[in-house]
mmCIF file with all atom_site columns, C-alpha atoms in Angstrom:
data_model
loop_
_atom_site.group_PDB
_atom_site.id
_atom_site.type_symbol
_atom_site.label_atom_id
_atom_site.label_alt_id
_atom_site.label_comp_id
_atom_site.label_asym_id
_atom_site.label_entity_id
_atom_site.label_seq_id
_atom_site.pdbx_PDB_ins_code
_atom_site.Cartn_x
_atom_site.Cartn_y
_atom_site.Cartn_z
_atom_site.occupancy
_atom_site.B_iso_or_equiv
_atom_site.pdbx_formal_charge
_atom_site.auth_seq_id
_atom_site.auth_comp_id
_atom_site.auth_asym_id
_atom_site.auth_atom_id
_atom_site.pdbx_PDB_model_num
ATOM 1  C CA . LYS A 1 1  ? 92.929  120.659 69.972  1.00 53.00 ? 1051 LYS A CA 1
ATOM 2  C CA . LYS A 1 2  ? 89.993  118.517 69.288  1.00 55.00 ? 1052 LYS A CA 1
ATOM 3  C CA . THR A 1 3  ? 88.557  116.050 71.925  1.00 54.00 ? 1053 THR A CA 1
ATOM 4  C CA . THR A 1 4  ? 88.048  112.380 70.478  1.00 56.00 ? 1054 THR A CA 1
ATOM 5  C CA . LYS A 1 5  ? 84.216  110.470 71.559  1.00 54.00 ? 1055 LYS A CA 1
ATOM 6  C CA . TYR A 1 6  ? 86.875  108.449 73.843  1.00 53.00 ? 1056 TYR A CA 1
ATOM 7  C CA . GLU A 1 7  ? 88.761  111.283 75.703  1.00 54.00 ? 1057 GLU A CA 1
ATOM 8  C CA . GLY A 1 8  ? 85.580  113.475 76.329  1.00 53.00 ? 1058 GLY A CA 1
ATOM 9  C CA . LYS A 1 9  ? 84.156  109.777 78.011  1.00 50.00 ? 1059 LYS A CA 1
ATOM 10 C CA . LEU A 1 10 ? 87.540  110.105 80.027  1.00 46.00 ? 1060 LEU A CA 1
ATOM 11 C CA . LYS A 1 11 ? 86.167  112.935 82.144  1.00 56.00 ? 1061 LYS A CA 1
ATOM 12 C CA . MET A 1 12 ? 83.564  110.587 83.127  1.00 60.00 ? 1062 MET A CA 1
ATOM 13 C CA . GLY A 1 13 ? 84.736  108.487 85.816  1.00 81.00 ? 1063 GLY A CA 1
ATOM 14 C CA . TYR A 1 14 ? 87.760  106.642 86.761  1.00 82.00 ? 1064 TYR A CA 1
ATOM 15 C CA . SER A 1 15 ? 86.593  103.537 85.695  1.00 85.00 ? 1065 SER A CA 1
ATOM 16 C CA . TYR A 1 16 ? 87.734  105.079 81.951  1.00 87.00 ? 1066 TYR A CA 1
ATOM 17 C CA . LEU A 1 17 ? 90.711  106.536 82.594  1.00 90.00 ? 1067 LEU A CA 1
ATOM 18 C CA . ARG A 1 18 ? 92.012  103.371 84.153  1.00 89.00 ? 1068 ARG A CA 1
ATOM 19 C CA . LEU A 1 19 ? 90.927  101.975 80.586  1.00 91.00 ? 1069 LEU A CA 1
ATOM 20 C CA . TRP A 1 20 ? 92.769  104.499 79.024  1.00 92.00 ? 1070 TRP A CA 1
ATOM 21 C CA . VAL A 1 21 ? 96.335  104.011 81.024  1.00 95.00 ? 1071 VAL A CA 1
ATOM 22 C CA . ARG A 1 22 ? 96.099  100.410 80.452  1.00 95.00 ? 1072 ARG A CA 1
ATOM 23 C CA . ARG A 1 23 ? 95.445  101.011 76.937  1.00 95.00 ? 1073 ARG A CA 1
ATOM 24 C CA . LYS A 1 24 ? 97.904  103.368 76.333  1.00 96.00 ? 1074 LYS A CA 1
ATOM 25 C CA . MET A 1 25 ? 100.769 101.588 79.217  1.00 97.00 ? 1075 MET A CA 1
ATOM 26 C CA . GLY A 1 26 ? 100.148 98.119  78.021  1.00 97.00 ? 1076 GLY A CA 1
ATOM 27 C CA . SER A 1 27 ? 98.829  95.950  81.210  1.00 94.00 ? 1077 SER A CA 1
ATOM 28 C CA . ALA A 1 28 ? 100.793 96.224  84.524  1.00 95.00 ? 1078 ALA A CA 1
ATOM 29 C CA . ASN A 1 29 ? 103.803 93.165  85.325  1.00 94.00 ? 1079 ASN A CA 1
ATOM 30 C CA . HIS A 1 30 ? 105.351 94.824  87.591  1.00 95.00 ? 1080 HIS A CA 1
ATOM 31 C CA . CYS A 1 31 ? 105.292 96.508  90.998  1.00 96.00 ? 1081 CYS A CA 1
ATOM 32 C CA . GLU A 1 32 ? 107.117 99.762  91.374  1.00 97.00 ? 1082 GLU A CA 1
ATOM 33 C CA . ASP A 1 33 ? 107.331 100.381 95.029  1.00 97.00 ? 1083 ASP A CA 1
ATOM 34 C CA . CYS A 1 34 ? 108.443 96.612  96.219  1.00 96.00 ? 1084 CYS A CA 1
ATOM 35 C CA . GLY A 1 35 ? 109.808 95.458  92.680  1.00 95.00 ? 1085 GLY A CA 1
ATOM 36 C CA . LEU A 1 36 ? 108.320 91.964  92.602  1.00 93.00 ? 1086 LEU A CA 1
ATOM 37 C CA . THR A 1 37 ? 107.610 91.110  89.385  1.00 93.00 ? 1087 THR A CA 1
ATOM 38 C CA . GLU A 1 38 ? 106.267 87.189  89.587  1.00 89.00 ? 1088 GLU A CA 1
ATOM 39 C CA . VAL A 1 39 ? 102.500 86.910  89.480  1.00 88.00 ? 1089 VAL A CA 1
ATOM 40 C CA . PRO A 1 40 ? 101.985 84.305  92.617  1.00 83.00 ? 1090 PRO A CA 1
ATOM 41 C CA . GLY A 1 41 ? 99.794  81.595  92.493  1.00 84.00 ? 1091 GLY A CA 1
ATOM 42 C CA . GLY A 1 42 ? 96.579  81.614  92.208  1.00 77.00 ? 1092 GLY A CA 1
ATOM 43 C CA . TYR A 1 43 ? 96.270  85.749  91.419  1.00 81.00 ? 1093 TYR A CA 1
ATOM 44 C CA . ILE A 1 44 ? 94.741  86.798  87.950  1.00 78.00 ? 1094 ILE A CA 1
ATOM 45 C CA . ARG A 1 45 ? 95.695  91.549  87.716  1.00 79.00 ? 1095 ARG A CA 1
ATOM 46 C CA . TYR A 1 46 ? 97.461  91.199  91.083  1.00 91.00 ? 1096 TYR A CA 1
ATOM 47 C CA . PHE A 1 47 ? 99.162  94.313  89.603  1.00 95.00 ? 1097 PHE A CA 1
ATOM 48 C CA . GLN A 1 48 ? 97.793  97.328  88.519  1.00 94.00 ? 1098 GLN A CA 1
ATOM 49 C CA . TRP A 1 49 ? 97.816  100.592 87.146  1.00 95.00 ? 1099 TRP A CA 1
ATOM 50 C CA . SER A 1 50 ? 98.162  102.682 91.035  1.00 94.00 ? 1100 SER A CA 1
ATOM 51 C CA . ASN A 1 51 ? 96.913  107.059 90.357  1.00 93.00 ? 1101 ASN A CA 1
ATOM 52 C CA . ILE A 1 52 ? 100.182 109.327 92.291  1.00 93.00 ? 1102 ILE A CA 1
ATOM 53 C CA . SER A 1 53 ? 98.190  111.975 92.590  1.00 91.00 ? 1103 SER A CA 1
ATOM 54 C CA . GLY A 1 54 ? 95.164  111.378 93.642  1.00 87.00 ? 1104 GLY A CA 1
ATOM 55 C CA . GLU A 1 55 ? 93.755  113.553 91.358  1.00 88.00 ? 1105 GLU A CA 1
ATOM 56 C CA . TYR A 1 56 ? 92.942  110.894 88.631  1.00 87.00 ? 1106 TYR A CA 1
ATOM 57 C CA . LYS A 1 57 ? 94.117  113.831 85.841  1.00 87.00 ? 1107 LYS A CA 1
ATOM 58 C CA . GLN A 1 58 ? 95.115  112.715 82.583  1.00 89.00 ? 1108 GLN A CA 1
ATOM 59 C CA . ASP A 1 59 ? 98.436  112.511 82.402  1.00 93.00 ? 1109 ASP A CA 1
ATOM 60 C CA . LEU A 1 60 ? 100.580 109.092 81.637  1.00 95.00 ? 1110 LEU A CA 1
ATOM 61 C CA . THR A 1 61 ? 103.662 110.022 83.966  1.00 96.00 ? 1111 THR A CA 1
ATOM 62 C CA . ASP A 1 62 ? 100.709 110.439 87.355  1.00 95.00 ? 1112 ASP A CA 1
ATOM 63 C CA . TRP A 1 63 ? 100.384 107.051 87.445  1.00 96.00 ? 1113 TRP A CA 1
ATOM 64 C CA . ALA A 1 64 ? 102.460 103.777 88.678  1.00 97.00 ? 1114 ALA A CA 1
ATOM 65 C CA . GLN A 1 65 ? 102.395 100.014 88.470  1.00 97.00 ? 1115 GLN A CA 1
ATOM 66 C CA . ARG A 1 66 ? 101.808 98.312  92.496  1.00 96.00 ? 1116 ARG A CA 1
ATOM 67 C CA . CYS A 1 67 ? 101.415 95.022  93.768  1.00 95.00 ? 1117 CYS A CA 1
ATOM 68 C CA . LEU A 1 68 ? 97.787  94.663  95.409  1.00 94.00 ? 1118 LEU A CA 1
ATOM 69 C CA . PRO A 1 69 ? 99.775  95.303  99.064  1.00 94.00 ? 1119 PRO A CA 1
ATOM 70 C CA . CYS A 1 70 ? 101.207 97.644  97.742  1.00 96.00 ? 1120 CYS A CA 1
ATOM 71 C CA . HIS A 1 71 ? 97.865  99.400  95.942  1.00 96.00 ? 1121 HIS A CA 1
ATOM 72 C CA . ARG A 1 72 ? 96.409  99.238  99.052  1.00 94.00 ? 1122 ARG A CA 1
ATOM 73 C CA . LYS A 1 73 ? 99.111  100.479 101.298 1.00 95.00 ? 1123 LYS A CA 1
ATOM 74 C CA . PHE A 1 74 ? 99.908  103.471 99.504  1.00 95.00 ? 1124 PHE A CA 1
ATOM 75 C CA . ASP A 1 75 ? 96.721  103.857 98.205  1.00 91.00 ? 1125 ASP A CA 1
ATOM 76 C CA . ASN A 1 76 ? 95.228  103.805 102.244 1.00 91.00 ? 1126 ASN A CA 1
ATOM 77 C CA . ASP A 1 77 ? 98.368  105.906 103.359 1.00 87.00 ? 1127 ASP A CA 1
ATOM 78 C CA . LYS A 1 78 ? 97.197  108.915 100.993 1.00 79.00 ? 1128 LYS A CA 1
ATOM 79 C CA . ILE A 1 79 ? 94.143  109.012 103.587 1.00 77.00 ? 1129 ILE A CA 1
ATOM 80 C CA . ILE A 1 80 ? 96.210  108.610 106.456 1.00 78.00 ? 1130 ILE A CA 1
ATOM 81 C CA . ASN A 1 81 ? 97.946  111.725 105.602 1.00 76.00 ? 1131 ASN A CA 1
ATOM 82 C CA . LYS A 1 82 ? 94.810  113.023 104.818 1.00 71.00 ? 1132 LYS A CA 1
ATOM 83 C CA . LEU A 1 83 ? 93.181  113.296 108.134 1.00 65.00 ? 1133 LEU A CA 1
#
């Protein structure tokens, strides 16, 4: 498989990978954990793509849509479980 210049940059870091996910899947628009679909007033980008495995693979099945509170909780739970 031929790697494009853009795909090669994805291996460089998290920011490129999140951009790749957003370009392939679109902007996150709901939370898969709590079911929230409405953005609370005053927030921009309240929903985010969250990596599931913590390995930050270039695999679209390794990402979930989450609201900010659920994304923080998910990441904090991952950190606590590694201790």
